[in-house]
PDB file of C-alpha atoms in Angstrom:
ATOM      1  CA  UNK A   1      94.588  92.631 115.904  1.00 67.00           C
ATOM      2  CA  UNK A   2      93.807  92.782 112.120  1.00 75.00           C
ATOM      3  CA  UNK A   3      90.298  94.601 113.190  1.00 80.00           C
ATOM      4  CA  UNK A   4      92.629  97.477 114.634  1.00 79.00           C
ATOM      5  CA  UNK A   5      94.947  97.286 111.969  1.00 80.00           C
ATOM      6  CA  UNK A   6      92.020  97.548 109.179  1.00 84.00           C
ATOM      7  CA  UNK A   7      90.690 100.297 111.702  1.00 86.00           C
ATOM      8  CA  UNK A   8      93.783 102.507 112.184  1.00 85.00           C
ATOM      9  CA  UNK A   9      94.055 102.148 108.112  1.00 86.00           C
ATOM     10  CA  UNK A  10      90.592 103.025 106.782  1.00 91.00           C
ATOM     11  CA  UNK A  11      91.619 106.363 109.521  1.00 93.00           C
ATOM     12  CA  UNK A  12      94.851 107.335 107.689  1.00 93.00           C
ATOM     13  CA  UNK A  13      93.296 106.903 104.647  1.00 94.00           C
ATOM     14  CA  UNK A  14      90.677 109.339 105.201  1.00 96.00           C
ATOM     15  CA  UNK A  15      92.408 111.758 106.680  1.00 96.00           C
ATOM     16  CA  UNK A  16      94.903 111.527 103.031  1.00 96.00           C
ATOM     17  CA  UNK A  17      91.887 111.897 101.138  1.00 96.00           C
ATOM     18  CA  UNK A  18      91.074 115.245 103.197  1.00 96.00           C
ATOM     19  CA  UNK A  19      94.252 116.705 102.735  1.00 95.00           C
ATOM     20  CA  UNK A  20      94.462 115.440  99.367  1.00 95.00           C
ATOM     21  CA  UNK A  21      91.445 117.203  98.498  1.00 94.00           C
ATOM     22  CA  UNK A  22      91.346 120.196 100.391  1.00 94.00           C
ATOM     23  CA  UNK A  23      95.486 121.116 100.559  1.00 93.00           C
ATOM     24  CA  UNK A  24      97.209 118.865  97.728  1.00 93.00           C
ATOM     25  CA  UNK A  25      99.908 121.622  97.424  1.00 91.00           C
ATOM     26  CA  UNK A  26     100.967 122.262 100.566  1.00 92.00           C
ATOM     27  CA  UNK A  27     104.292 119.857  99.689  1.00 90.00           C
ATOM     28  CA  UNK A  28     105.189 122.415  97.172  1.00 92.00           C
ATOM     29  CA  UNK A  29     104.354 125.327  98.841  1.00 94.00           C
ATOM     30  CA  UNK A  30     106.707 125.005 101.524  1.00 95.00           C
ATOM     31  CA  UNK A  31     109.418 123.856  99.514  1.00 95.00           C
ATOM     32  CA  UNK A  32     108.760 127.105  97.407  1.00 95.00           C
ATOM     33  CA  UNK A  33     109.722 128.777 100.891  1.00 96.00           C
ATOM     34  CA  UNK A  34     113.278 127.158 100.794  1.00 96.00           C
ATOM     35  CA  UNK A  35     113.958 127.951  97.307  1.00 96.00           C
ATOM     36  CA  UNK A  36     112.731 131.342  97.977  1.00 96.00           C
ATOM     37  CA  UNK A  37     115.525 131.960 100.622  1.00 96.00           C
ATOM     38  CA  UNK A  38     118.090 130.419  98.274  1.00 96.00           C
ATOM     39  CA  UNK A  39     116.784 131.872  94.899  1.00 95.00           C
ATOM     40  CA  UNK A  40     117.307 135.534  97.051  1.00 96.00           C
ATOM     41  CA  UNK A  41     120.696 134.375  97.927  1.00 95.00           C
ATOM     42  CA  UNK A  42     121.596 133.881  94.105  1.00 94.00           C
ATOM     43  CA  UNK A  43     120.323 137.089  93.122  1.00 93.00           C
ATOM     44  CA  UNK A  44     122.025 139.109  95.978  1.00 93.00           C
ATOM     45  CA  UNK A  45     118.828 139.767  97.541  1.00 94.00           C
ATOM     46  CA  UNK A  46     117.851 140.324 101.304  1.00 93.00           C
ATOM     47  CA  UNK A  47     115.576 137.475 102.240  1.00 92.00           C
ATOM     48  CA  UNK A  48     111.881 138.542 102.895  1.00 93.00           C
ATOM     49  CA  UNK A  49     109.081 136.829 104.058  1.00 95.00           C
ATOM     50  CA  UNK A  50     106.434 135.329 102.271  1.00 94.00           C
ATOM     51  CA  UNK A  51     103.251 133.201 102.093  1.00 94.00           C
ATOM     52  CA  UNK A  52     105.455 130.414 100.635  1.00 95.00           C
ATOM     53  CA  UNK A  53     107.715 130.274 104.424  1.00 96.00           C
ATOM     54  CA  UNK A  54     104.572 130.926 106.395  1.00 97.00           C
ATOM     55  CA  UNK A  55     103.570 127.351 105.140  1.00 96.00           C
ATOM     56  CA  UNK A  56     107.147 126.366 105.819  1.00 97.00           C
ATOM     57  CA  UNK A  57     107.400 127.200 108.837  1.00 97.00           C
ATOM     58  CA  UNK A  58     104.349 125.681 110.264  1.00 97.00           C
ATOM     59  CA  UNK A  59     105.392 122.847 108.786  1.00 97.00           C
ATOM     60  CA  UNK A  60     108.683 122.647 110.362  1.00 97.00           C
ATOM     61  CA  UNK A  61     107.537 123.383 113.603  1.00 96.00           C
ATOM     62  CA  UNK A  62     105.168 120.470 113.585  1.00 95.00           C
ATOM     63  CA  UNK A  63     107.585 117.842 112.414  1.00 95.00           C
ATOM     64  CA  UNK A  64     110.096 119.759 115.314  1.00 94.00           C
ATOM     65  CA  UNK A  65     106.740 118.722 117.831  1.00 93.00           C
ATOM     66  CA  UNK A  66     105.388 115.938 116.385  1.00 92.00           C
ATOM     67  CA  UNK A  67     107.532 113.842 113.550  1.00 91.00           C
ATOM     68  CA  UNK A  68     106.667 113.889 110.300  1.00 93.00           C
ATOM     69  CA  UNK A  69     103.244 113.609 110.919  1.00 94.00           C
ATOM     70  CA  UNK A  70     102.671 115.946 107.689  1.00 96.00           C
ATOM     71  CA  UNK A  71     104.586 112.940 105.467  1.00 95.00           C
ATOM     72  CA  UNK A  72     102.639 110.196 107.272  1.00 94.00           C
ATOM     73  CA  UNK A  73      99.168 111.743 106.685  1.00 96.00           C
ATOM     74  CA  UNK A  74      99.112 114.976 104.955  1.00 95.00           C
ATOM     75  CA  UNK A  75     101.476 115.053 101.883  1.00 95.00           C
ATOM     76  CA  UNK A  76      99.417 114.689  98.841  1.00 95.00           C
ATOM     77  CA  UNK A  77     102.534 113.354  96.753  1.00 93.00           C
ATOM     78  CA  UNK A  78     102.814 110.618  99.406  1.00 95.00           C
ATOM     79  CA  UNK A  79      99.524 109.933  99.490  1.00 96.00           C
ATOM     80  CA  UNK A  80      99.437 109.067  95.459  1.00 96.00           C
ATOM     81  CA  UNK A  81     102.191 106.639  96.878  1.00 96.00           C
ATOM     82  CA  UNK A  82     100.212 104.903  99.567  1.00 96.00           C
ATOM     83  CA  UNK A  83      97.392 104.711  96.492  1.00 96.00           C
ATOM     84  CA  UNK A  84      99.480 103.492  93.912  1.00 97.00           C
ATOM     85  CA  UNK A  85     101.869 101.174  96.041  1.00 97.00           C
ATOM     86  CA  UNK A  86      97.936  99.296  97.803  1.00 95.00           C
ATOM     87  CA  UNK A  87      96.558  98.907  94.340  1.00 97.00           C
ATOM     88  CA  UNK A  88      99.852  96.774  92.834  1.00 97.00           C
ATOM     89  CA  UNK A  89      99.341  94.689  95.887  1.00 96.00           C
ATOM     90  CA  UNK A  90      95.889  94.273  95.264  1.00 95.00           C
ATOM     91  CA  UNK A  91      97.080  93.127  91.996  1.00 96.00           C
ATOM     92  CA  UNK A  92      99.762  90.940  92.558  1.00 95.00           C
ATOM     93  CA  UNK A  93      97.032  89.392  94.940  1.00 94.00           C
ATOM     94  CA  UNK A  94      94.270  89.161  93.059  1.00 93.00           C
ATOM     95  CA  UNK A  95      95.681  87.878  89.957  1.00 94.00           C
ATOM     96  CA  UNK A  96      99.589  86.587  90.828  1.00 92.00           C
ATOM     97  CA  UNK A  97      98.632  85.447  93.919  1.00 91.00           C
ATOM     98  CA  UNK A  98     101.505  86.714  95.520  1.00 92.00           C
ATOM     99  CA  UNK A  99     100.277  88.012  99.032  1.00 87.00           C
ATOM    100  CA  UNK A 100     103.610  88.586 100.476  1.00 90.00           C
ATOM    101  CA  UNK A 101     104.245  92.732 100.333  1.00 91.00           C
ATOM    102  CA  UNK A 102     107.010  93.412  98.022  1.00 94.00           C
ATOM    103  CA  UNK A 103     109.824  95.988  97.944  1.00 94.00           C
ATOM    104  CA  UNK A 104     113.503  96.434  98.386  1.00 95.00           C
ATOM    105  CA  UNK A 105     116.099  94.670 100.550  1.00 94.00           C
ATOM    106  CA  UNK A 106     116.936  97.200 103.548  1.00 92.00           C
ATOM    107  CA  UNK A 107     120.503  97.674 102.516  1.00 94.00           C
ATOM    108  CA  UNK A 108     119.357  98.969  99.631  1.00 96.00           C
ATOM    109  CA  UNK A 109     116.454 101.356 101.279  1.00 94.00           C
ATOM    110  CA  UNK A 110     119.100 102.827 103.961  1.00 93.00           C
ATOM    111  CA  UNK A 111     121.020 103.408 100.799  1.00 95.00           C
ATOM    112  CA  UNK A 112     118.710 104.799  98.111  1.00 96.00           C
ATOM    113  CA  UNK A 113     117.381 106.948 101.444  1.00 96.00           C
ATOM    114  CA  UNK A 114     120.754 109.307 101.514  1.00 96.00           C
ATOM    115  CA  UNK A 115     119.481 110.123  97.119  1.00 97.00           C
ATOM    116  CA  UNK A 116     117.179 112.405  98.386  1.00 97.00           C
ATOM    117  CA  UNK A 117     119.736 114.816 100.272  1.00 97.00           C
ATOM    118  CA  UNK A 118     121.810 115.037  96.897  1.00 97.00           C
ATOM    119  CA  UNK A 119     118.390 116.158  95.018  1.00 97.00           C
ATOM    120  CA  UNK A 120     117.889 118.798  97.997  1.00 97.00           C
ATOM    121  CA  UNK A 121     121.543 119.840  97.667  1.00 97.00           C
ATOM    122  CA  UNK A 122     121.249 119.950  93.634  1.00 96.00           C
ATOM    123  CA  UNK A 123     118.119 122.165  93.416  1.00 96.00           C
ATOM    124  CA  UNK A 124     119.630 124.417  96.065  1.00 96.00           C
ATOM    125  CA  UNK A 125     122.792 124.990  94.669  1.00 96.00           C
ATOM    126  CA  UNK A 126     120.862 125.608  91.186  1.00 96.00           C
ATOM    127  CA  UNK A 127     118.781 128.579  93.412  1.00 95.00           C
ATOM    128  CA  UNK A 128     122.066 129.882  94.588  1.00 95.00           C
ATOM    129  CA  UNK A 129     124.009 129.759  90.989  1.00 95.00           C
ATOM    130  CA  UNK A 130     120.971 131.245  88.951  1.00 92.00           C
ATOM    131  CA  UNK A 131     120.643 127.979  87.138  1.00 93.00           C
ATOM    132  CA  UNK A 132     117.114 127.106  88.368  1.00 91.00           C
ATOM    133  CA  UNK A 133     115.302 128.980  85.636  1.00 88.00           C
ATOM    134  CA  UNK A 134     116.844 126.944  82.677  1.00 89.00           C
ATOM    135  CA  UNK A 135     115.150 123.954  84.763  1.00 88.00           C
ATOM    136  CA  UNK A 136     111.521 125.471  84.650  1.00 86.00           C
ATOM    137  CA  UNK A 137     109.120 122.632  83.505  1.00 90.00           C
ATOM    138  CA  UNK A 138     111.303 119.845  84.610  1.00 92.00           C
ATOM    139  CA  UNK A 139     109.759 119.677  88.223  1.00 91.00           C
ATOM    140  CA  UNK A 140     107.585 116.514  88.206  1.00 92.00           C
ATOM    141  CA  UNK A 141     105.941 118.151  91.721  1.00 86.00           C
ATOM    142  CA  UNK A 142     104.912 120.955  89.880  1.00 89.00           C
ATOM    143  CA  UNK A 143     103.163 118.828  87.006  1.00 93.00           C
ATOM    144  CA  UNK A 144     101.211 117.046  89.867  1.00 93.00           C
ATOM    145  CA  UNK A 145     100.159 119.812  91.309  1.00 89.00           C
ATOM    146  CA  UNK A 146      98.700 121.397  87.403  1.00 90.00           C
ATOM    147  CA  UNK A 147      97.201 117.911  87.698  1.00 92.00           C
ATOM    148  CA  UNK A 148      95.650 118.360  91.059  1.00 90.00           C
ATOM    149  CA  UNK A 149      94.014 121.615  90.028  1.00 88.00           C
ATOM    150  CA  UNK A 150      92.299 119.909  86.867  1.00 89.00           C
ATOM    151  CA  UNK A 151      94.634 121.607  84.230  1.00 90.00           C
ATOM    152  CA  UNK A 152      97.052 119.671  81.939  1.00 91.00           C
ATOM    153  CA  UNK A 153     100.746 119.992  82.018  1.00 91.00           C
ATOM    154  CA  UNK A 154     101.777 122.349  79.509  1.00 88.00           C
ATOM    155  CA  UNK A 155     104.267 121.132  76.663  1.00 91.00           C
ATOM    156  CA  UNK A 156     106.775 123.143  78.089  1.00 92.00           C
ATOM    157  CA  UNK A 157     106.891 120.431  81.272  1.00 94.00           C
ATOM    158  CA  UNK A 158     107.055 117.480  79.073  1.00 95.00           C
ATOM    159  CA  UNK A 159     110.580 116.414  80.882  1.00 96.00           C
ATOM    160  CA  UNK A 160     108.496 117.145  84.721  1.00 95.00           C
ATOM    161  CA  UNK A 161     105.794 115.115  82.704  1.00 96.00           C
ATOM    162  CA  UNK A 162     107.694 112.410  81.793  1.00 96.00           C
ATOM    163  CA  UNK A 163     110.013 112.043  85.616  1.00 96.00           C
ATOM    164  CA  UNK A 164     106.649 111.925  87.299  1.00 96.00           C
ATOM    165  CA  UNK A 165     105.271 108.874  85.108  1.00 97.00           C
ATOM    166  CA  UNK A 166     108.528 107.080  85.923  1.00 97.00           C
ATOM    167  CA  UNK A 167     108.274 108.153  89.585  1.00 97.00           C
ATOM    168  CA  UNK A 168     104.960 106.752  89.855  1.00 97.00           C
ATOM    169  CA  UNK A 169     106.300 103.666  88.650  1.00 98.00           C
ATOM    170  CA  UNK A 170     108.816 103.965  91.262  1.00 97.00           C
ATOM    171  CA  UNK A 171     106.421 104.141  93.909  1.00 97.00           C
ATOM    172  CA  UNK A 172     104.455 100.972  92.443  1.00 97.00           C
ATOM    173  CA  UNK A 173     107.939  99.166  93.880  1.00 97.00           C
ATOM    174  CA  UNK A 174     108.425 100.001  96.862  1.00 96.00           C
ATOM    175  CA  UNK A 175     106.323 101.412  99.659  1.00 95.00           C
ATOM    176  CA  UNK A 176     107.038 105.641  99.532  1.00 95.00           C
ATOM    177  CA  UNK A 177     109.163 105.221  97.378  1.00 97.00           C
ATOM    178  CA  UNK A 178     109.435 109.281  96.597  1.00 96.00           C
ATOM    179  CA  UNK A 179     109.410 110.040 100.044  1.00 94.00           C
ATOM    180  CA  UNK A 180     112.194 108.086 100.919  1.00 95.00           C
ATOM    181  CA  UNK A 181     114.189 108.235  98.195  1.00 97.00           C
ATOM    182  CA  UNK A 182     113.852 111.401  95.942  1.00 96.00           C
ATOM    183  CA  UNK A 183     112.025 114.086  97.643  1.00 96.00           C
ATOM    184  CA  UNK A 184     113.759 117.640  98.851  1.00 96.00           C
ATOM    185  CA  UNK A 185     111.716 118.734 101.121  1.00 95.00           C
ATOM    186  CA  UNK A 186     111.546 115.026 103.106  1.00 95.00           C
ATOM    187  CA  UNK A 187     115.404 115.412 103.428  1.00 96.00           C
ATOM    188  CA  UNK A 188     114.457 118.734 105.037  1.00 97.00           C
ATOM    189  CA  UNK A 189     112.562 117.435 107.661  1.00 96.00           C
ATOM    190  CA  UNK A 190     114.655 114.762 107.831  1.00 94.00           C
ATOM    191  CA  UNK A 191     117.505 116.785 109.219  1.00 93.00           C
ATOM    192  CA  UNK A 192     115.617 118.616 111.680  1.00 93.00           C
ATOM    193  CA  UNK A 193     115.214 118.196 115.084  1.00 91.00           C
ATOM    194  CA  UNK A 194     112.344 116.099 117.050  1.00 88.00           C
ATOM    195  CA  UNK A 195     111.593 116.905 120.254  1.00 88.00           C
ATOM    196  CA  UNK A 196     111.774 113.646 122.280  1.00 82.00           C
ATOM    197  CA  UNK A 197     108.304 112.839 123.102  1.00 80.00           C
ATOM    198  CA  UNK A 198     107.613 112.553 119.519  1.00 82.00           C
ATOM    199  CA  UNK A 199     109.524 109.697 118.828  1.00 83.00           C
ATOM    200  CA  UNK A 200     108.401 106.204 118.416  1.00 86.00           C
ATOM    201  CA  UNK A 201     109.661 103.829 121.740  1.00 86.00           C
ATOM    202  CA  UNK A 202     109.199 100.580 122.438  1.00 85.00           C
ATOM    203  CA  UNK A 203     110.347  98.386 125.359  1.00 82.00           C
ATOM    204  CA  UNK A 204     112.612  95.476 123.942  1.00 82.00           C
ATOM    205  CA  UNK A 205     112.437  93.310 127.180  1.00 85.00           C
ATOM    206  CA  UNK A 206     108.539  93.151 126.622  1.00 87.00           C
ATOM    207  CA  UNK A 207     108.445  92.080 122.908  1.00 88.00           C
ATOM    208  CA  UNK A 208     107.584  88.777 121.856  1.00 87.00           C
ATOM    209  CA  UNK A 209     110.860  86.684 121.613  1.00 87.00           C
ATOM    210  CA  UNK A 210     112.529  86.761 117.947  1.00 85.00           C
ATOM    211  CA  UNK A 211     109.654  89.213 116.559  1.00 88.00           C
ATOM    212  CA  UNK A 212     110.612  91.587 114.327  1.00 86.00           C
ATOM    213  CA  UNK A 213     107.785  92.435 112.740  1.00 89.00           C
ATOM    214  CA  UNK A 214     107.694  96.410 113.274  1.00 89.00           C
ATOM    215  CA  UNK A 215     110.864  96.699 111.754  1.00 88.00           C
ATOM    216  CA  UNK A 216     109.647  94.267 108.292  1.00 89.00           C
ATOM    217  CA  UNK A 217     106.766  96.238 107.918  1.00 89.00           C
ATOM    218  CA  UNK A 218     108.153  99.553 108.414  1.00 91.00           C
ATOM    219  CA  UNK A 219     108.219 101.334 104.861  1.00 90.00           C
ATOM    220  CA  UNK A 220     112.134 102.517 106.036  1.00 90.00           C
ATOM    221  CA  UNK A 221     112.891  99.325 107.622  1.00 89.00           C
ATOM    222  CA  UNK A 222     113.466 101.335 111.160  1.00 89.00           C
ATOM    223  CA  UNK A 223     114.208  99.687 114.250  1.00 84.00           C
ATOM    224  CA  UNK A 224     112.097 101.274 116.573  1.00 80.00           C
ATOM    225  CA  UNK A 225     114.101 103.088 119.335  1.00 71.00           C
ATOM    226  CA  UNK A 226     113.561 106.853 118.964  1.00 62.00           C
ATOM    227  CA  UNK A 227     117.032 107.336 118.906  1.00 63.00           C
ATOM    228  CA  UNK A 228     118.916 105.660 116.183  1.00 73.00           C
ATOM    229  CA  UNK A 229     120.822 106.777 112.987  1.00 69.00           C
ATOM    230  CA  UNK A 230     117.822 106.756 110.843  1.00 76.00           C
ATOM    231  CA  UNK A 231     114.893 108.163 112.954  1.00 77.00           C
ATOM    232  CA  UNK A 232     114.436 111.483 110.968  1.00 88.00           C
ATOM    233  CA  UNK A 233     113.231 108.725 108.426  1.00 92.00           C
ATOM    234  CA  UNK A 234     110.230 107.995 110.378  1.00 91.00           C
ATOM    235  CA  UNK A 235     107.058 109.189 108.119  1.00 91.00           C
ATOM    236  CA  UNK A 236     105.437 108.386 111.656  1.00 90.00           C
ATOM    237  CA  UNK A 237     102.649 106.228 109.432  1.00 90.00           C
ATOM    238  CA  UNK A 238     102.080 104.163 112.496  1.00 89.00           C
ATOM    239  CA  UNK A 239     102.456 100.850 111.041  1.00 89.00           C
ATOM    240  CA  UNK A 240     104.521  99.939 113.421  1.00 89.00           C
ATOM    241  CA  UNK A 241     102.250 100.357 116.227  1.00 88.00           C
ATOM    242  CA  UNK A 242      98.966  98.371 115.065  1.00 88.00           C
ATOM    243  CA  UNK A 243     101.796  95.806 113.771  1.00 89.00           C
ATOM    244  CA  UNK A 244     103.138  95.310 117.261  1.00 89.00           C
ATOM    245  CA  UNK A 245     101.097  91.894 118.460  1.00 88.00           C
ATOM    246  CA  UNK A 246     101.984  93.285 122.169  1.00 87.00           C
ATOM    247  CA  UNK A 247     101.075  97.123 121.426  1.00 87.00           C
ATOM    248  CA  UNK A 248     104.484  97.906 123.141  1.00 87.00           C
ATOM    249  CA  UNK A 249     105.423 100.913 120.441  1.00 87.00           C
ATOM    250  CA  UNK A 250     103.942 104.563 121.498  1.00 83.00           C
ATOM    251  CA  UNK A 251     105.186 107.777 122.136  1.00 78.00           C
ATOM    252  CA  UNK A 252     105.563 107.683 125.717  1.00 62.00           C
ATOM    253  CA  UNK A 253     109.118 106.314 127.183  1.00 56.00           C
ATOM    254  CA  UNK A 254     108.296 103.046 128.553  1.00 47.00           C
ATOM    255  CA  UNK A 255     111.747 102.559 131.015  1.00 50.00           C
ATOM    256  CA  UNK A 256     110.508 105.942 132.758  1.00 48.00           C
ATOM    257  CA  UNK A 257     106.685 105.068 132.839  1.00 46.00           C
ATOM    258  CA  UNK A 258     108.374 101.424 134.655  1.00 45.00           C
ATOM    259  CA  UNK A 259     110.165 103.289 136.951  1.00 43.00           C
ATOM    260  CA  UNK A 260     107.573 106.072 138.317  1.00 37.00           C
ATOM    261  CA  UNK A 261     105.387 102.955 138.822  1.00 33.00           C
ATOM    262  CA  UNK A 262     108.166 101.244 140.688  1.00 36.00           C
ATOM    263  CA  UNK A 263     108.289 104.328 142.906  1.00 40.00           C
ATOM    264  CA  UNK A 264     104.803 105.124 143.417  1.00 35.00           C
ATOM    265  CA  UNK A 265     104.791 101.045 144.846  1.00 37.00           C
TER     266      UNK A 265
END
């Protein structure tokens, strides 16, 4: 099992580096698509299309088809997570000796989780009142991506400077922690709606007695169902699934796959 786990790992983490390389703004650019609609309502504007919503809307109609596939494997921002939460657990191995993953209790996830719908709400209503240009440099996003494209932050952004240093200290916490907790654009898809096939499943009367461990090393601390309160928090990173000792999580509904077999017998 830990060959496949090491396997399905070394695959997400190439396919971040891609996407970190080739597309590290595509995070921004489609939440530049949502402001744009709301920074047109403010200003008593019709609402025209743009290169910023054509990224949005692919986007969105992925995670409708898929999950949040983009989160899980394509977000630069959450890939600097994944980075930055591996190497303090390399550390705390290597010289603290502490081998046990660290992060927060899951009360306090499924709390800190509902933050991020508040920032959405926040910056939108700023779009919508005209106050989003008095908060120009403040965007820690917008210092990564200056970063990303080999230019330093200007000293205009020395407050987006400074909540992206204390973000990345954040995410040295707990695993995603931006993505979970603070970012707009993850409450976005979030909220939408998944088609069911793209939901995680599992069949309970086939796991191992008293294992949990897909739910303790889930990043949201899900219970893997497809259908509960908290499934629009699935990053679909697939943890879960090489975690499973019995491989019983997948896509595919596992009661209906039991009974066409039943029938075909």
């Amino acid at each position: 099992m830990k060959k496949r786990q090491r396997k399905v790992r070394l695959i997400r983490a190439a396919i971040q580096l891609i996407f970190f390389i080739v597309a590290p703004s595509l995070f921004s650019t489609a939440f530049a698509g949502v402001k744009s609609i709301f920074l047109a309502i403010g200003n008593h504007q019709s609402v025209t299309w743009n290169s910023f919503l054509d990224v949005t809307a692919v986007l969105l109609l992925v995670t409708i088809l898929f999950g949040r596939h983009f989160c899980g494997y394509a977000c630069a921002f959450g890939s600097l997570g994944d980075a930055l939460y591996e190497l303090t657990l390399f550390i705390r191995s290597r010289f603290f000796h502490k081998k046990k993953r660290h992060g927060y209790s899951e009360e306090m996830v499924h709390k800190l989780q509902k933050v991020k719908y508040i920032v959405l709400a926040l910056i939108l209503l700023s779009c919508v009142t005209g106050f989003y240009s008095s908060l120009q440099g403040m965007s820690p996003w917008d210092v990564f991506s200056m970063l990303t494209t080999g230019k330093l932050p200007k000293p205009t952004y020395i407050v987006g400077t400074v909540l992206l240093f204390l973000i990345m200290i954040g995410m040295c916490t707990q695993e995603r922690f931006f993505c979970q907790f603070l970012c707009p654009m993850g409450a976005v898809f979030a909220i939408m709606p998944v088609i069911p096939g793209a939901l995680l499943k599992r069949n309970r009367p086939n796991c191992a007695p008293k294992c949990t461990l897909c739910k303790k090393r889930c990043p949201a601390h899900l219970d893997i169902d497809g259908d509960t309160a908290h499934s629009g928090e699935c990053i679909c990173c697939h943890t879960c699934t090489v975690t499973c000792p019995r491989q019983n999580i997948h896509f595919v509904d596992p009661d209906r796959d039991n009974e066409a077999v039943i029938e075909k017998k």
